[in-house]
Coordinates of C-alpha atoms and ligand atoms in Angstrom, one line a residue:
M29 CA -16.0 9.8 -32.5
N30 CA -18.7 10.1 -35.2
S31 CA -22.4 10.4 -34.3
S32 CA -23.2 6.8 -35.2
E33 CA -20.5 5.6 -32.8
A34 CA -21.7 8.0 -30.1
T35 CA -25.2 6.6 -30.1
A36 CA -24.2 2.9 -30.6
P37 CA -25.3 0.6 -27.8
P38 CA -22.5 -0.7 -25.7
K39 CA -20.7 -3.8 -27.1
K40 CA -21.6 -6.8 -25.0
V41 CA -19.1 -9.5 -24.2
K42 CA -19.4 -12.6 -21.9
V43 CA -16.4 -14.0 -20.1
D44 CA -15.7 -16.2 -17.0
A45 CA -13.8 -13.5 -15.1
V46 CA -13.0 -9.8 -15.1
V47 CA -9.9 -8.5 -13.4
I48 CA -9.6 -4.8 -12.6
G49 CA -6.0 -3.5 -12.3
A50 CA -2.6 -4.4 -13.8
G51 CA -0.3 -4.0 -10.8
F52 CA 1.4 -6.8 -8.9
A53 CA -2.1 -8.3 -8.1
G54 CA -3.8 -7.9 -11.5
L55 CA -0.9 -9.4 -13.4
Y56 CA -0.7 -12.4 -11.2
A57 CA -4.5 -12.9 -11.2
A58 CA -4.5 -12.8 -15.0
Y59 CA -1.6 -15.3 -15.2
R60 CA -3.4 -17.7 -12.8
L61 CA -6.9 -17.4 -14.3
R62 CA -5.6 -17.9 -17.8
G63 CA -3.7 -20.9 -16.6
M64 CA -7.0 -22.4 -15.3
G65 CA -8.5 -22.1 -18.7
L66 CA -11.0 -19.4 -17.8
S67 CA -11.9 -16.7 -20.3
L68 CA -10.9 -13.3 -19.1
R69 CA -11.1 -9.6 -19.6
A70 CA -8.9 -7.3 -17.6
F71 CA -9.0 -3.5 -17.4
E72 CA -6.4 -1.0 -16.3
R73 CA -6.9 2.8 -16.2
G74 CA -3.2 3.4 -16.8
Q75 CA -1.7 3.1 -20.3
D76 CA 0.4 0.1 -19.2
V77 CA 1.1 -2.3 -16.4
G78 CA 2.6 -1.3 -13.1
G79 CA -0.2 -0.2 -10.7
T80 CA 1.4 1.6 -7.8
W81 CA 4.7 1.8 -9.7
Y82 CA 3.1 3.2 -12.8
W83 CA 1.5 6.1 -10.9
N84 CA 4.0 6.9 -8.0
R85 CA 6.8 8.3 -10.1
Y86 CA 7.7 11.0 -7.6
P87 CA 11.4 11.7 -7.0
G88 CA 12.9 9.2 -4.5
A89 CA 10.0 6.7 -4.9
S90 CA 11.3 3.3 -4.0
S91 CA 10.4 0.0 -2.3
D92 CA 10.6 -0.3 1.5
S93 CA 10.8 -4.1 1.3
E94 CA 14.1 -5.7 0.2
S95 CA 14.2 -6.3 -3.5
W96 CA 14.7 -10.1 -3.1
V97 CA 11.4 -10.4 -1.3
Y98 CA 9.5 -7.6 -3.2
A99 CA 8.9 -9.9 -6.1
Y100 CA 6.8 -12.8 -7.4
T101 CA 7.6 -16.3 -6.3
F102 CA 5.3 -18.2 -8.8
S103 CA 8.1 -18.8 -11.3
P104 CA 11.4 -20.2 -10.3
E105 CA 12.8 -19.3 -13.7
L106 CA 11.7 -15.7 -13.3
E107 CA 13.3 -15.6 -9.9
Q108 CA 16.6 -16.9 -11.1
E109 CA 16.8 -14.8 -14.3
W110 CA 15.8 -11.3 -12.8
E111 CA 18.7 -9.4 -11.2
W112 CA 17.9 -6.5 -8.8
S113 CA 20.5 -3.8 -8.6
C114 CA 20.2 -2.9 -5.0
R115 CA 18.6 -3.6 -1.6
F116 CA 15.6 -1.1 -2.1
P117 CA 15.0 -0.6 -5.8
G118 CA 13.6 2.6 -7.1
Q119 CA 10.3 3.0 -8.9
A120 CA 11.8 2.8 -12.4
E121 CA 13.4 -0.5 -11.7
I122 CA 10.3 -2.1 -10.1
L123 CA 8.3 -0.8 -13.0
R124 CA 10.8 -2.5 -15.4
Y125 CA 10.4 -5.7 -13.5
L126 CA 6.6 -5.6 -13.8
Q127 CA 6.9 -4.8 -17.5
H128 CA 9.3 -7.7 -17.9
V129 CA 6.8 -10.0 -16.2
A130 CA 4.0 -8.8 -18.4
T131 CA 6.1 -9.5 -21.5
R132 CA 7.6 -12.8 -20.4
F133 CA 4.2 -14.3 -19.6
D134 CA 2.4 -12.5 -22.5
L135 CA 0.0 -10.9 -20.1
R136 CA -0.7 -7.6 -21.8
R137 CA -3.0 -9.3 -24.3
S138 CA -5.6 -9.9 -21.5
F139 CA -5.7 -6.2 -20.6
D140 CA -7.5 -3.2 -22.0
F141 CA -5.3 -0.3 -21.0
G142 CA -6.4 3.3 -20.6
T143 CA -9.8 1.9 -19.7
R144 CA -11.5 2.7 -16.4
V145 CA -14.3 0.5 -15.0
T146 CA -17.1 2.9 -14.2
R147 CA -19.6 0.5 -12.7
A148 CA -20.1 -3.1 -11.7
I149 CA -23.6 -4.4 -11.2
Y150 CA -24.6 -7.8 -9.9
D151 CA -27.6 -9.4 -11.5
D152 CA -29.2 -12.0 -9.2
A153 CA -31.3 -13.6 -11.9
S154 CA -28.4 -14.5 -14.2
Q155 CA -25.9 -14.7 -11.3
R156 CA -23.6 -12.5 -13.3
W157 CA -21.7 -9.3 -13.0
R158 CA -22.2 -6.6 -15.6
I159 CA -19.1 -4.5 -15.9
Q160 CA -19.2 -1.1 -17.6
T161 CA -16.2 0.9 -18.8
D162 CA -15.5 4.4 -19.8
Q163 CA -14.9 3.1 -23.3
G164 CA -18.6 2.3 -23.7
E165 CA -18.2 -1.4 -23.3
E166 CA -20.2 -3.8 -21.2
V167 CA -18.8 -7.2 -20.1
E168 CA -20.7 -9.9 -18.4
C169 CA -18.8 -12.2 -16.1
R170 CA -19.3 -14.8 -13.4
H171 CA -16.4 -13.7 -11.3
L172 CA -15.3 -10.2 -10.6
I173 CA -11.8 -9.8 -9.2
T174 CA -10.6 -6.5 -8.0
A175 CA -6.8 -5.9 -8.0
V176 CA -7.0 -2.2 -7.5
G177 CA -4.4 -1.8 -4.7
C178 CA -4.7 -0.5 -1.2
L179 CA -3.2 2.9 -1.7
S180 CA -4.4 4.0 -5.2
A181 CA -7.1 6.5 -4.4
A182 CA -5.0 9.7 -4.1
Q183 CA -6.1 12.3 -1.5
V184 CA -5.6 16.0 -2.2
P185 CA -6.9 18.0 0.8
T186 CA -9.4 20.6 0.3
L187 CA -7.4 23.8 0.8
A188 CA -8.9 27.2 0.1
G189 CA -7.4 29.0 -2.9
L190 CA -5.7 26.1 -4.6
E191 CA -7.5 27.0 -7.9
D192 CA -5.8 30.5 -7.7
F193 CA -2.3 29.1 -7.4
N194 CA -0.2 30.3 -10.4
G195 CA 2.4 27.6 -10.1
R196 CA 2.1 23.9 -10.8
W197 CA 1.0 21.4 -8.2
F198 CA 1.3 17.6 -8.0
H199 CA 0.2 14.6 -5.9
T200 CA 2.9 12.1 -5.3
G201 CA 0.6 9.2 -6.3
E202 CA -0.3 10.8 -9.7
W203 CA 3.1 12.0 -10.8
P204 CA 3.5 13.3 -14.3
H205 CA 5.1 10.6 -16.5
E206 CA 7.5 13.1 -18.1
G207 CA 8.9 13.9 -14.7
V208 CA 9.2 17.4 -13.2
D209 CA 12.3 19.6 -13.4
F210 CA 12.5 21.4 -10.0
S211 CA 15.8 23.1 -10.7
G212 CA 15.7 26.7 -9.7
M213 CA 12.2 26.4 -8.2
R214 CA 10.9 27.2 -4.8
V215 CA 8.9 24.1 -3.9
G216 CA 6.4 23.6 -1.1
I217 CA 5.9 20.0 0.1
I218 CA 2.8 19.2 2.2
G219 CA 3.0 15.9 4.1
T220 CA 5.6 13.9 5.9
G221 CA 4.4 10.3 5.5
S222 CA 6.5 7.7 3.5
S223 CA 6.0 9.6 0.2
G224 CA 7.1 12.9 1.7
I225 CA 10.0 11.4 3.6
Q226 CA 11.2 9.7 0.4
S227 CA 10.8 12.7 -1.9
I228 CA 11.9 15.6 0.3
P229 CA 15.7 14.7 0.3
V230 CA 15.7 14.2 -3.5
I231 CA 13.7 17.4 -4.3
A232 CA 15.9 19.4 -1.9
R233 CA 19.0 18.4 -3.9
E234 CA 17.4 19.7 -7.0
A235 CA 15.3 22.7 -6.1
A236 CA 16.4 26.2 -5.3
H237 CA 14.5 26.0 -2.0
V238 CA 12.1 23.5 -0.3
T239 CA 9.6 24.4 2.3
V240 CA 8.2 21.4 4.2
F241 CA 4.7 21.9 5.6
Q242 CA 4.5 19.4 8.4
R243 CA 1.3 18.6 10.3
T244 CA 2.4 15.7 12.4
P245 CA 6.1 14.9 12.9
N246 CA 6.9 11.3 11.9
F247 CA 9.2 8.7 13.2
S248 CA 11.5 7.3 10.5
V249 CA 14.4 4.8 10.4
P250 CA 17.2 4.6 7.9
A251 CA 16.8 2.4 4.9
R252 CA 20.6 2.1 4.2
N253 CA 20.1 1.2 0.6
A254 CA 23.1 -0.3 -1.1
P255 CA 24.0 -2.2 -4.3
I256 CA 23.8 -6.0 -4.0
S257 CA 27.3 -7.5 -4.1
A258 CA 28.1 -10.4 -6.3
A259 CA 28.6 -12.6 -3.2
H260 CA 25.3 -11.6 -1.7
R261 CA 23.6 -12.1 -5.0
A262 CA 24.9 -15.7 -5.2
T263 CA 23.7 -16.4 -1.7
L264 CA 20.3 -15.0 -2.4
K265 CA 19.9 -17.1 -5.5
K266 CA 20.8 -20.2 -3.6
K267 CA 18.7 -19.5 -0.6
I268 CA 15.7 -17.8 -2.3
M269 CA 13.3 -20.7 -1.6
E270 CA 14.2 -20.8 2.1
I271 CA 13.8 -17.0 2.3
R272 CA 10.4 -17.1 0.6
E273 CA 9.2 -19.8 2.9
T274 CA 10.1 -17.7 5.9
C275 CA 8.2 -14.8 4.4
R276 CA 5.1 -16.9 3.8
W277 CA 4.7 -17.7 7.5
S278 CA 6.1 -14.6 9.2
T279 CA 4.2 -11.8 10.8
I280 CA 4.7 -9.2 8.1
G281 CA 5.6 -11.3 5.1
Q282 CA 9.3 -10.6 5.6
P283 CA 12.2 -13.0 6.1
Y284 CA 12.4 -12.1 9.8
D285 CA 10.0 -11.9 12.7
W286 CA 9.7 -10.6 16.2
R287 CA 12.5 -11.7 18.5
D288 CA 11.4 -14.0 21.3
V289 CA 12.4 -11.4 23.8
D290 CA 10.5 -8.5 25.5
A291 CA 12.1 -5.1 25.4
L292 CA 10.9 -4.5 29.0
S293 CA 12.8 -7.6 30.3
E294 CA 16.0 -6.8 28.4
D295 CA 19.0 -5.4 30.1
P296 CA 19.1 -1.7 29.2
T297 CA 22.7 -1.9 27.9
A298 CA 21.9 -4.9 25.7
L299 CA 18.7 -3.2 24.5
R300 CA 20.7 -0.1 23.5
R301 CA 23.3 -2.2 21.7
Q302 CA 20.6 -4.1 19.8
F303 CA 18.7 -0.9 18.8
E304 CA 22.1 0.6 17.6
A305 CA 23.0 -2.6 15.7
D306 CA 19.6 -2.7 13.9
W307 CA 19.8 1.1 13.2
K308 CA 23.1 0.5 11.4
K309 CA 21.6 -2.4 9.5
G310 CA 18.7 -0.3 8.3
G311 CA 15.2 -1.4 7.1
F312 CA 12.0 -2.4 8.8
E313 CA 13.8 -5.0 10.8
W314 CA 14.7 -2.3 13.3
M315 CA 11.1 -2.3 14.4
F316 CA 9.4 -5.5 13.1
G317 CA 12.3 -7.9 13.6
S318 CA 12.8 -6.5 17.1
Y319 CA 11.3 -7.0 20.6
R320 CA 7.9 -8.6 20.5
D321 CA 6.3 -6.2 23.0
L322 CA 7.0 -3.0 21.1
M323 CA 3.6 -2.7 19.5
V324 CA 1.5 -4.0 22.4
D325 CA 3.1 -2.5 25.5
P326 CA 3.2 1.3 25.7
K327 CA 6.3 1.3 28.0
A328 CA 8.2 -1.0 25.6
N329 CA 7.1 1.2 22.7
T330 CA 8.4 4.3 24.5
L331 CA 11.9 2.7 24.7
A332 CA 12.0 2.5 20.9
A333 CA 10.4 5.9 20.4
D334 CA 12.9 7.5 22.7
F335 CA 15.8 5.9 20.8
V336 CA 14.5 7.5 17.5
R337 CA 13.9 10.8 19.2
E338 CA 17.5 10.9 20.4
K339 CA 18.7 10.1 16.9
I340 CA 16.7 13.1 15.5
T341 CA 18.3 15.4 18.1
E342 CA 21.7 14.1 17.2
I343 CA 21.2 14.4 13.4
V344 CA 19.4 17.8 13.1
K345 CA 21.7 20.6 14.0
D346 CA 19.2 23.4 14.6
P347 CA 17.6 22.7 18.0
D348 CA 14.3 24.3 17.2
T349 CA 14.0 22.4 13.9
A350 CA 14.9 19.2 15.7
R351 CA 12.2 19.9 18.3
K352 CA 9.6 20.5 15.6
L353 CA 10.6 17.2 13.8
T354 CA 10.5 15.1 17.0
P355 CA 7.3 13.1 17.2
Q356 CA 5.5 13.2 20.5
G357 CA 2.2 11.9 21.8
Y358 CA 1.7 8.7 19.8
P359 CA 3.4 5.3 19.8
I360 CA 6.1 4.7 17.2
G361 CA 5.0 2.3 14.4
T362 CA 1.3 3.1 14.8
K363 CA 1.5 5.4 11.8
R364 CA 3.2 3.3 9.0
L365 CA 6.9 3.6 9.7
P366 CA 8.7 5.2 6.8
L367 CA 12.2 4.2 5.8
D368 CA 14.4 7.1 4.8
M369 CA 17.5 7.9 2.9
G370 CA 18.8 11.0 4.7
Y371 CA 15.4 12.6 5.6
F372 CA 16.4 14.2 8.9
E373 CA 19.8 15.2 7.5
T374 CA 18.0 17.2 4.8
F375 CA 16.9 19.7 7.4
N376 CA 20.6 20.7 7.9
R377 CA 20.6 22.1 4.3
D378 CA 20.5 25.8 3.8
N379 CA 17.8 25.5 1.2
V380 CA 15.3 23.7 3.4
T381 CA 12.8 25.3 5.8
L382 CA 10.4 23.4 8.1
V383 CA 7.0 24.9 8.8
D384 CA 5.2 23.4 11.8
L385 CA 1.5 23.5 10.9
R386 CA 0.5 22.8 14.5
E387 CA 2.0 26.1 15.4
T388 CA 1.2 28.1 12.2
P389 CA -1.6 26.3 10.3
I390 CA -2.2 26.9 6.5
D391 CA -4.6 29.7 6.1
T392 CA -5.0 29.6 2.4
I393 CA -3.2 29.0 -0.9
V394 CA -2.6 32.2 -2.8
A395 CA -1.5 33.0 -6.3
N396 CA 2.2 33.0 -5.4
G397 CA 2.4 30.4 -2.6
I398 CA 1.0 29.2 0.7
R399 CA -0.1 31.6 3.4
T400 CA 0.0 30.3 7.0
S401 CA -1.3 32.1 10.1
E402 CA 2.2 33.7 10.3
R403 CA 3.3 34.6 6.7
T404 CA 3.2 33.8 3.0
Y405 CA 5.7 31.4 1.6
P406 CA 6.3 32.2 -2.1
L407 CA 6.3 29.0 -4.2
D408 CA 6.7 28.0 -7.8
A409 CA 5.3 24.4 -7.2
I410 CA 3.4 22.5 -4.5
V411 CA 3.8 18.8 -3.9
F412 CA 1.0 17.1 -2.1
A413 CA 2.4 14.1 -0.3
T414 CA -0.9 13.9 1.5
G415 CA -1.7 10.2 1.1
F416 CA -4.6 8.1 0.0
D417 CA -8.1 7.0 0.9
A418 CA -6.6 3.7 1.9
L419 CA -8.0 0.2 1.4
T420 CA -11.7 1.0 1.1
G421 CA -11.3 4.1 -1.2
P422 CA -10.1 2.2 -4.3
L423 CA -13.1 -0.2 -3.9
T424 CA -15.9 2.1 -3.0
R425 CA -14.9 4.5 -5.9
L426 CA -15.5 1.6 -8.4
N427 CA -19.3 1.9 -8.1
I428 CA -20.0 -1.7 -7.2
Y429 CA -23.6 -2.7 -6.8
G430 CA -24.5 -6.0 -5.2
R431 CA -27.7 -8.0 -4.8
D432 CA -30.8 -5.8 -5.0
G433 CA -28.7 -2.9 -6.3
E434 CA -27.0 -2.3 -2.9
P435 CA -24.0 0.0 -3.4
L436 CA -20.8 -1.3 -1.8
A437 CA -20.1 2.2 -0.5
A438 CA -23.5 2.2 1.3
K439 CA -22.9 -1.3 2.8
W440 CA -19.5 0.0 4.1
S441 CA -20.7 3.4 5.3
T442 CA -19.9 2.6 8.9
G443 CA -16.7 0.7 8.0
P444 CA -15.8 -2.2 5.7
Q445 CA -17.5 -5.6 6.4
T446 CA -15.7 -8.6 4.8
Y447 CA -15.0 -12.2 5.3
L448 CA -11.2 -12.7 5.3
G449 CA -10.8 -9.4 3.5
I450 CA -11.6 -11.3 0.3
C451 CA -15.4 -11.4 0.0
T452 CA -18.4 -9.5 1.3
H453 CA -22.0 -10.7 1.9
G454 CA -24.5 -9.5 -0.7
F455 CA -21.8 -9.3 -3.4
P456 CA -21.6 -12.9 -4.7
N457 CA -18.5 -13.9 -6.6
L458 CA -16.8 -10.6 -5.9
F459 CA -13.2 -11.3 -4.8
M460 CA -11.0 -8.5 -3.5
I461 CA -7.3 -9.0 -3.6
T462 CA -5.8 -7.6 -0.4
G463 CA -9.1 -6.1 0.7
P464 CA -9.8 -4.5 4.1
G465 CA -9.8 -7.1 6.8
S466 CA -6.8 -8.9 5.3
P467 CA -3.1 -8.3 6.3
S468 CA -2.4 -6.5 3.0
V469 CA -0.6 -3.3 3.9
L470 CA 0.8 -4.8 7.1
G471 CA 2.7 -7.3 5.1
N472 CA 5.1 -7.4 2.2
M473 CA 2.6 -6.7 -0.6
P474 CA 3.7 -9.3 -3.2
T475 CA 3.6 -12.0 -0.5
S476 CA 0.1 -10.9 0.5
I477 CA -1.0 -10.7 -3.1
E478 CA 0.2 -14.1 -4.2
Q479 CA -1.5 -15.7 -1.2
H480 CA -4.8 -14.1 -2.0
V481 CA -4.7 -14.9 -5.7
D482 CA -3.7 -18.5 -5.1
W483 CA -6.5 -18.9 -2.5
I484 CA -9.1 -17.2 -4.7
C485 CA -8.1 -19.4 -7.7
D486 CA -8.3 -22.5 -5.5
L487 CA -11.8 -21.5 -4.6
L488 CA -12.8 -20.9 -8.2
G489 CA -11.3 -24.3 -9.0
H490 CA -13.5 -25.8 -6.2
L491 CA -16.6 -24.2 -7.8
E492 CA -15.7 -25.6 -11.2
A493 CA -15.0 -29.0 -9.7
T494 CA -18.3 -29.2 -7.8
G495 CA -20.4 -27.6 -10.5
A496 CA -21.3 -24.7 -8.3
S497 CA -21.7 -21.2 -9.6
L498 CA -22.1 -19.0 -6.6
V499 CA -20.0 -18.2 -3.6
E500 CA -20.8 -15.7 -0.9
P501 CA -19.9 -15.4 2.8
T502 CA -22.7 -15.8 5.3
P503 CA -23.6 -12.7 7.3
E504 CA -22.7 -14.6 10.5
A505 CA -19.2 -15.5 9.2
E506 CA -18.6 -11.9 8.2
L507 CA -19.7 -10.6 11.6
V508 CA -17.4 -13.0 13.4
W509 CA -14.5 -12.0 11.2
G510 CA -15.1 -8.3 11.6
A511 CA -15.2 -8.7 15.4
H512 CA -12.0 -10.8 15.3
V513 CA -10.2 -8.2 13.2
K514 CA -11.3 -5.5 15.6
A515 CA -10.3 -7.5 18.7
L516 CA -6.8 -8.1 17.3
A517 CA -6.3 -4.4 16.6
D518 CA -7.7 -3.4 20.0
A519 CA -5.0 -5.6 21.7
T520 CA -2.3 -3.4 20.1
L521 CA -1.4 0.3 20.3
F522 CA -2.5 1.0 16.7
P523 CA -6.1 2.3 17.4
Q524 CA -4.6 5.1 19.7
T525 CA -3.2 7.0 16.7
D526 CA -4.8 9.0 14.0
S527 CA -3.5 7.2 10.9
W528 CA -4.7 6.0 7.5
Y529 CA -4.8 2.5 9.0
M530 CA -7.7 4.0 11.1
G531 CA -9.2 6.0 8.2
A532 CA -8.4 9.1 10.3
N533 CA -6.8 10.9 7.3
I534 CA -10.1 11.2 5.3
P535 CA -12.7 13.6 6.6
G536 CA -15.8 11.7 7.6
K537 CA -14.3 8.2 7.1
P538 CA -15.4 5.9 9.9
R539 CA -12.7 5.2 12.5
V540 CA -12.1 1.5 12.0
F541 CA -8.7 -0.3 12.0
L542 CA -8.7 -1.5 8.4
P543 CA -6.2 -4.3 8.0
Y544 CA -5.9 -7.7 9.8
I545 CA -3.2 -7.5 12.4
G546 CA -3.0 -11.1 13.5
G547 CA 0.1 -11.7 11.4
F548 CA 0.5 -12.8 7.9
G549 CA 1.5 -16.4 8.7
A550 CA -1.5 -16.8 11.1
Y551 CA -3.8 -15.4 8.5
R552 CA -2.5 -17.8 5.8
K553 CA -3.2 -20.7 8.2
V554 CA -6.8 -19.4 8.9
C555 CA -7.4 -19.2 5.1
D556 CA -6.0 -22.7 4.5
D557 CA -8.1 -24.2 7.3
I558 CA -11.3 -22.6 6.0
A559 CA -10.6 -24.0 2.5
E560 CA -9.8 -27.4 4.0
N561 CA -13.0 -27.3 6.0
N562 CA -15.1 -27.1 2.9
Y563 CA -14.9 -23.3 2.7
E564 CA -16.5 -22.9 6.1
G565 CA -18.4 -19.6 6.4
F566 CA -19.2 -19.4 2.7
R567 CA -22.5 -20.3 1.1
I568 CA -21.6 -22.2 -2.1
E569 CA -24.3 -23.4 -4.6
Ligands
LIG20 P1 0.5 9.3 4.5 O1 1.3 8.3 5.2 O2 -1.0 9.3 4.7 O3 1.0 10.7 4.8 C1 0.3 11.9 4.4 C2 1.0 13.1 5.1 O4 0.3 14.2 4.6 C3 1.0 13.1 6.6 O5 2.1 13.7 7.1 C4 -0.3 13.9 6.9 O6 -0.2 14.5 8.1 C5 -0.1 15.0 5.8 N1 -1.4 15.6 5.5 C6 -2.5 15.0 5.0 N2 -3.5 15.9 4.8 C7 -3.0 17.1 5.2 C8 -3.4 18.4 5.3 N3 -4.7 18.7 5.0 N4 -2.6 19.4 5.7 C9 -1.4 19.1 6.1 N5 -0.8 17.9 6.1 C10 -1.6 16.9 5.6 O7 0.7 9.2 2.9 P2 1.9 8.7 2.1 O8 3.2 9.3 2.6 O9 1.6 8.9 0.6 O10 2.0 7.2 2.4 C11 0.9 6.4 2.4 C12 1.3 5.0 2.4 O11 1.7 4.5 1.1 C13 2.5 4.7 3.3 O12 2.2 4.7 4.7 C14 3.0 3.4 2.8 O13 2.2 2.3 3.2 C15 2.7 3.6 1.3 N6 4.0 4.0 0.7 C16 4.9 3.1 0.6 C17 6.1 3.5 0.1 C18 7.2 2.4 0.0 O14 7.0 1.3 0.4 N7 8.3 2.7 -0.4 C19 6.4 4.8 -0.3 C20 5.4 5.7 -0.2 C21 4.1 5.3 0.3 P3 -0.9 13.8 9.4 O15 0.1 12.8 9.8 O16 -1.1 14.9 10.4 O17 -2.2 13.2 9.0

């Protein structure tokens, strides 16, 4: 950059809408907004499209939703022409899909890649947002649409001595694009959430030795990934509309739902048979297509938890390792249930060691490894599978300032306040795709995303049609929604557990259940009713 460029005032551009993010949400938002004839600028900090699947390139990263539902539905042609290879596609295949979508619908031309939004400021006088980027540009827009994902703000814990470590370290959510060759290395992996549970078996097959540092043992159920047979593919293509319609109205945006039976009223032999059959089938259905009282009745939940505990004891050969791996003291499913491809089996390998951090906590990181209260584990690399500042983190880190310069982070300092998880009072014409207070992470993400984008676009269409320029939820509607979201969560077992759903993984984060747990179909109906009722709860002028 020469000196005249360095001192040049920012370029100023005016558009109807700005979108932040080029993952599933941002791409579809760009597609719809362009289709409505709105002028658009879109920004993405990565060098290309993909979002979650651009950043999470860790070994073993794959979808936990079946490929045939983990996809867009807006284009029947796209649906018919794209062929998934298997039930749970890996990161590279999903990224290829999103790249294909971007190319097929010519979406990249709306995006500035490698560009981070550094600030968004609402100007009450002009009723416009001013968006600033790290490329020195300033864009004015009427509508600001965030498509920044729910799990995109990576969290590396503060551990003494990390700066002294002589090896390389990585966070699963910010994985090097060139990949990492672990062969011959001693690798330490911290964290046993979904990212750890997916990556540990794969890294263990490659590395000389893997040491897993586990704080809380996790439940996990088998994914049972497999190629899609020709016959299955043909059925899927024929039935895709039906499958998608079921997803749209189901509890978690999947083509199944809770069975109309309580585990507690089921005959024990039948219950066992059912759990076994679902275990063999694999996937989330084991829990979320199962007995309807599992997540609300502690006794029912224990039946499911005990089944998985037994499986761990059966699979893991060393009794002490099995004991350490067995979750106790919190209901199954209240931490996001991982799907695995041989996770527990991995601890039968000679080159895998489990360290229980509850028994021997990490003392410090040292130049050659990790020192616990018991001993030092020599390591060449450390993988942090330690999660994210979920749902609120990606938004509060954007530096969004609403009316009167109020920072979003300040407004949400005691927990997020939203209406429908889409808008927040004091921040007119800000639309959050899968924001806190919406089903988002409790549903199949593409289903959640399409519903939000479609609903937001309908609202923008309503503004255009009525000549209105401003939309903002009333403080009353927001309060009522917040209380509703909380009441729904409190009727379940979820708030009992320390999880990222509760913000418990981030030091100092308020303990609030973040997503809407009333079910995706029920939520869709609420959104539809509000729209039909002249956007009840919003001030539109
Ligand atoms: P996570 O579920 O938050 O798990 C983080 C893990 O790191 C936990 O085991 C946690 O232990 C541990 N940890 C955090 N800080 C620690 C510290 N200071 N010392 C020791 N251990 C520490 O994160 P994640 O595995 O990245 O998954 C986050 C979410 O992303 C998932 O739940 C899922 O929704 C999504 N995801 C989806 C997929 C998929 O669909 N295929 C794959 C990966 C991730 P504690 O339990 O004790 O806090």
